[in-house]
Short mmCIF file of C-alpha atoms in Angstrom, two decimals:
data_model
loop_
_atom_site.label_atom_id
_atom_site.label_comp_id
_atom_site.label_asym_id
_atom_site.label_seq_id
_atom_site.Cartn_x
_atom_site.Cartn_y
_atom_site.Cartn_z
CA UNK A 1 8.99 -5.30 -19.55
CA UNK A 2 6.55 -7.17 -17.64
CA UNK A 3 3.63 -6.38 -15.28
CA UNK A 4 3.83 -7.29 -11.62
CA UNK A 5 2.46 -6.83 -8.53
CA UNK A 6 3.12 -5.18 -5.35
CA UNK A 7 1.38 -5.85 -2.47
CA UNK A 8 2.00 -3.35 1.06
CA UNK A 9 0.02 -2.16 4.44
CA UNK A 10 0.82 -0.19 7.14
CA UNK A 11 -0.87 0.34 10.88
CA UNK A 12 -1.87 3.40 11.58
CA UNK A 13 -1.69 4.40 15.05
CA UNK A 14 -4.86 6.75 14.70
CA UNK A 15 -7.99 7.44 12.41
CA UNK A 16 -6.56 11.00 11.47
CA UNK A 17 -6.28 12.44 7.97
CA UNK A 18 -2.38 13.96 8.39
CA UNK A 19 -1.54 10.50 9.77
CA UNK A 20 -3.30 8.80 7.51
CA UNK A 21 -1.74 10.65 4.53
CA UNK A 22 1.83 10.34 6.27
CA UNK A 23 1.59 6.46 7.15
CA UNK A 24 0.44 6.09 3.23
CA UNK A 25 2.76 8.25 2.09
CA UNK A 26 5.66 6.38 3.87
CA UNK A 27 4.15 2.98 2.82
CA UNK A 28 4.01 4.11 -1.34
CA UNK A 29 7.35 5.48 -1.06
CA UNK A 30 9.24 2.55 0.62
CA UNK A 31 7.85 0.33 -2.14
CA UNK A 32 9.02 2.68 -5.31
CA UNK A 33 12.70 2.49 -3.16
CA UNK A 34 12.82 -0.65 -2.39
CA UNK A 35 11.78 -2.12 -5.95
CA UNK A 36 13.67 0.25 -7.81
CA UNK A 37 10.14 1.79 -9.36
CA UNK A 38 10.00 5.43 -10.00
CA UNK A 39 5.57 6.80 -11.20
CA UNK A 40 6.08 6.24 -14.53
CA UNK A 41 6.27 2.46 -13.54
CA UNK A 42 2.97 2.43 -11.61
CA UNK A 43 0.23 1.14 -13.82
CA UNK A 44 -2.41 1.26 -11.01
CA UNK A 45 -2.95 1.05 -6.95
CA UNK A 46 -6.15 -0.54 -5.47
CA UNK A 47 -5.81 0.63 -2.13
CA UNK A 48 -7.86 -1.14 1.35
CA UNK A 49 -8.76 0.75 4.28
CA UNK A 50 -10.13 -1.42 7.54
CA UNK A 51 -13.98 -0.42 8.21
CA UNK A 52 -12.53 1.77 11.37
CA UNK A 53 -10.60 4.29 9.10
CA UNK A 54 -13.19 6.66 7.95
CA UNK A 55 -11.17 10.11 8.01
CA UNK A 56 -9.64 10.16 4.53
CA UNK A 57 -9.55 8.34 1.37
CA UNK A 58 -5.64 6.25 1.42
CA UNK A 59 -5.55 7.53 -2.56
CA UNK A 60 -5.32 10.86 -1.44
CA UNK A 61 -1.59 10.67 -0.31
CA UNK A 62 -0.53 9.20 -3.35
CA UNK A 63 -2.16 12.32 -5.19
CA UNK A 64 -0.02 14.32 -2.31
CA UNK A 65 3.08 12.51 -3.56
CA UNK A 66 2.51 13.43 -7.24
CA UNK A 67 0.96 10.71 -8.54
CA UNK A 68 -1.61 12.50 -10.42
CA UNK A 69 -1.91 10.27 -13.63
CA UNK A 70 -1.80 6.99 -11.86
CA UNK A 71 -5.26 5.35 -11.63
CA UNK A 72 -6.08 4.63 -8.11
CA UNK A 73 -8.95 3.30 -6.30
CA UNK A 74 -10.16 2.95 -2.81
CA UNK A 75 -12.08 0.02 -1.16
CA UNK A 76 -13.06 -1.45 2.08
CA UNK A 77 -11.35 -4.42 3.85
CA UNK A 78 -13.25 -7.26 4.90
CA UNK A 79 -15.01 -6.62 8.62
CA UNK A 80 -13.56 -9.65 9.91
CA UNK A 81 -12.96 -10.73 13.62
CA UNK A 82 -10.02 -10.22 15.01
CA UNK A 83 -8.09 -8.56 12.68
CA UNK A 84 -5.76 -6.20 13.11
CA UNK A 85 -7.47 -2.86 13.23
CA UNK A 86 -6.12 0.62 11.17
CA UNK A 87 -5.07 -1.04 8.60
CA UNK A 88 -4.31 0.40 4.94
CA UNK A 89 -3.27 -2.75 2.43
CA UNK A 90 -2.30 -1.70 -1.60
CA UNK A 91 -1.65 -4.12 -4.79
CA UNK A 92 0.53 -1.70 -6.70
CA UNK A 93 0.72 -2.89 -10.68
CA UNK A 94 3.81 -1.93 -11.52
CA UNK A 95 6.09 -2.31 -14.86
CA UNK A 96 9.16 -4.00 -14.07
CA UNK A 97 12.12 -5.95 -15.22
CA UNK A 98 12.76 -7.99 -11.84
CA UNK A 99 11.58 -11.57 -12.04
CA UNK A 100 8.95 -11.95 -9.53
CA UNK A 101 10.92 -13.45 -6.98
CA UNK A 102 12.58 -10.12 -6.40
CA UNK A 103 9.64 -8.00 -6.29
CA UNK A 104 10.10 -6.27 -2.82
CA UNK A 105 6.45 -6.37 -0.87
CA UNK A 106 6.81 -4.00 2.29
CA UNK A 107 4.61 -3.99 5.46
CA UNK A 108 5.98 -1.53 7.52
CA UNK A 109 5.76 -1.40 11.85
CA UNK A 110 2.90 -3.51 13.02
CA UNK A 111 1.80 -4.79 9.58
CA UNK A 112 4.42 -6.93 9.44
CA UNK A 113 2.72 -9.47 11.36
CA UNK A 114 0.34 -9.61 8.53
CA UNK A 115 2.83 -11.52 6.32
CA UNK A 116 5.46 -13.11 8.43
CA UNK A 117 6.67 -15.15 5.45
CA UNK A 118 8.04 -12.29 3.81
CA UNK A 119 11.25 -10.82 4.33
CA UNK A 120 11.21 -7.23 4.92
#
């Protein structure tokens, strides 16, 4: 089985902890679906928050979802200007038998402007 990666973001609409944990929530579950991954696949998540999200740690929905023996970590995105804002990115390392070109990335609502060349 090989290691890949998984890369993912969502907008949030709002700097709220039950959004934030939803929106996250939504984001980590659309890529286990959509790759065909179920936790035990999930080596780690490195998880990027934009400097205005300051109510919650992203890691703590995937701990909400179960995901209590999956390292995680939490950093902050680049300040940069004029990006978008509310923005929650992960690199999911995942054990998988898909060739690479099949790995599913998913940017759901608004993030998908992010990375137009990828088919969602």
């Amino acid at each position: 089985m090989a290691v890949r990666a998984v890369r993912g973001a969502v907008q949030l609409e709002r700097d709220a902890a039950d959004h934030m944990s939803e929106q996250v929530g939504a984001l980590l579950t659309a890529v286990l679906e959509r790759n065909g991954l179920t936790a035990d696949d999930l080596i780690s998540i490195w998880f990027t928050a934009t400097t205005d999200l300051r109510s919650d740690f992203p890691a703590a929905a995937a701990r909400e979802l179960g995901l209590a023996d999956v390292p995680l970590i939490c950093a902050q995105e680049l300040d940069i200007d004029g990006a978008m804002p509310r923005v929650v990115r992960i690199l999911a390392h995942v054990e998988s038998d898909r060739p690479r070109s099949e790995i599913a990335h998913v940017y759901l609502g608004a993030a998908a402007a992010l990375r137009k060349d990828i088919a969602q």
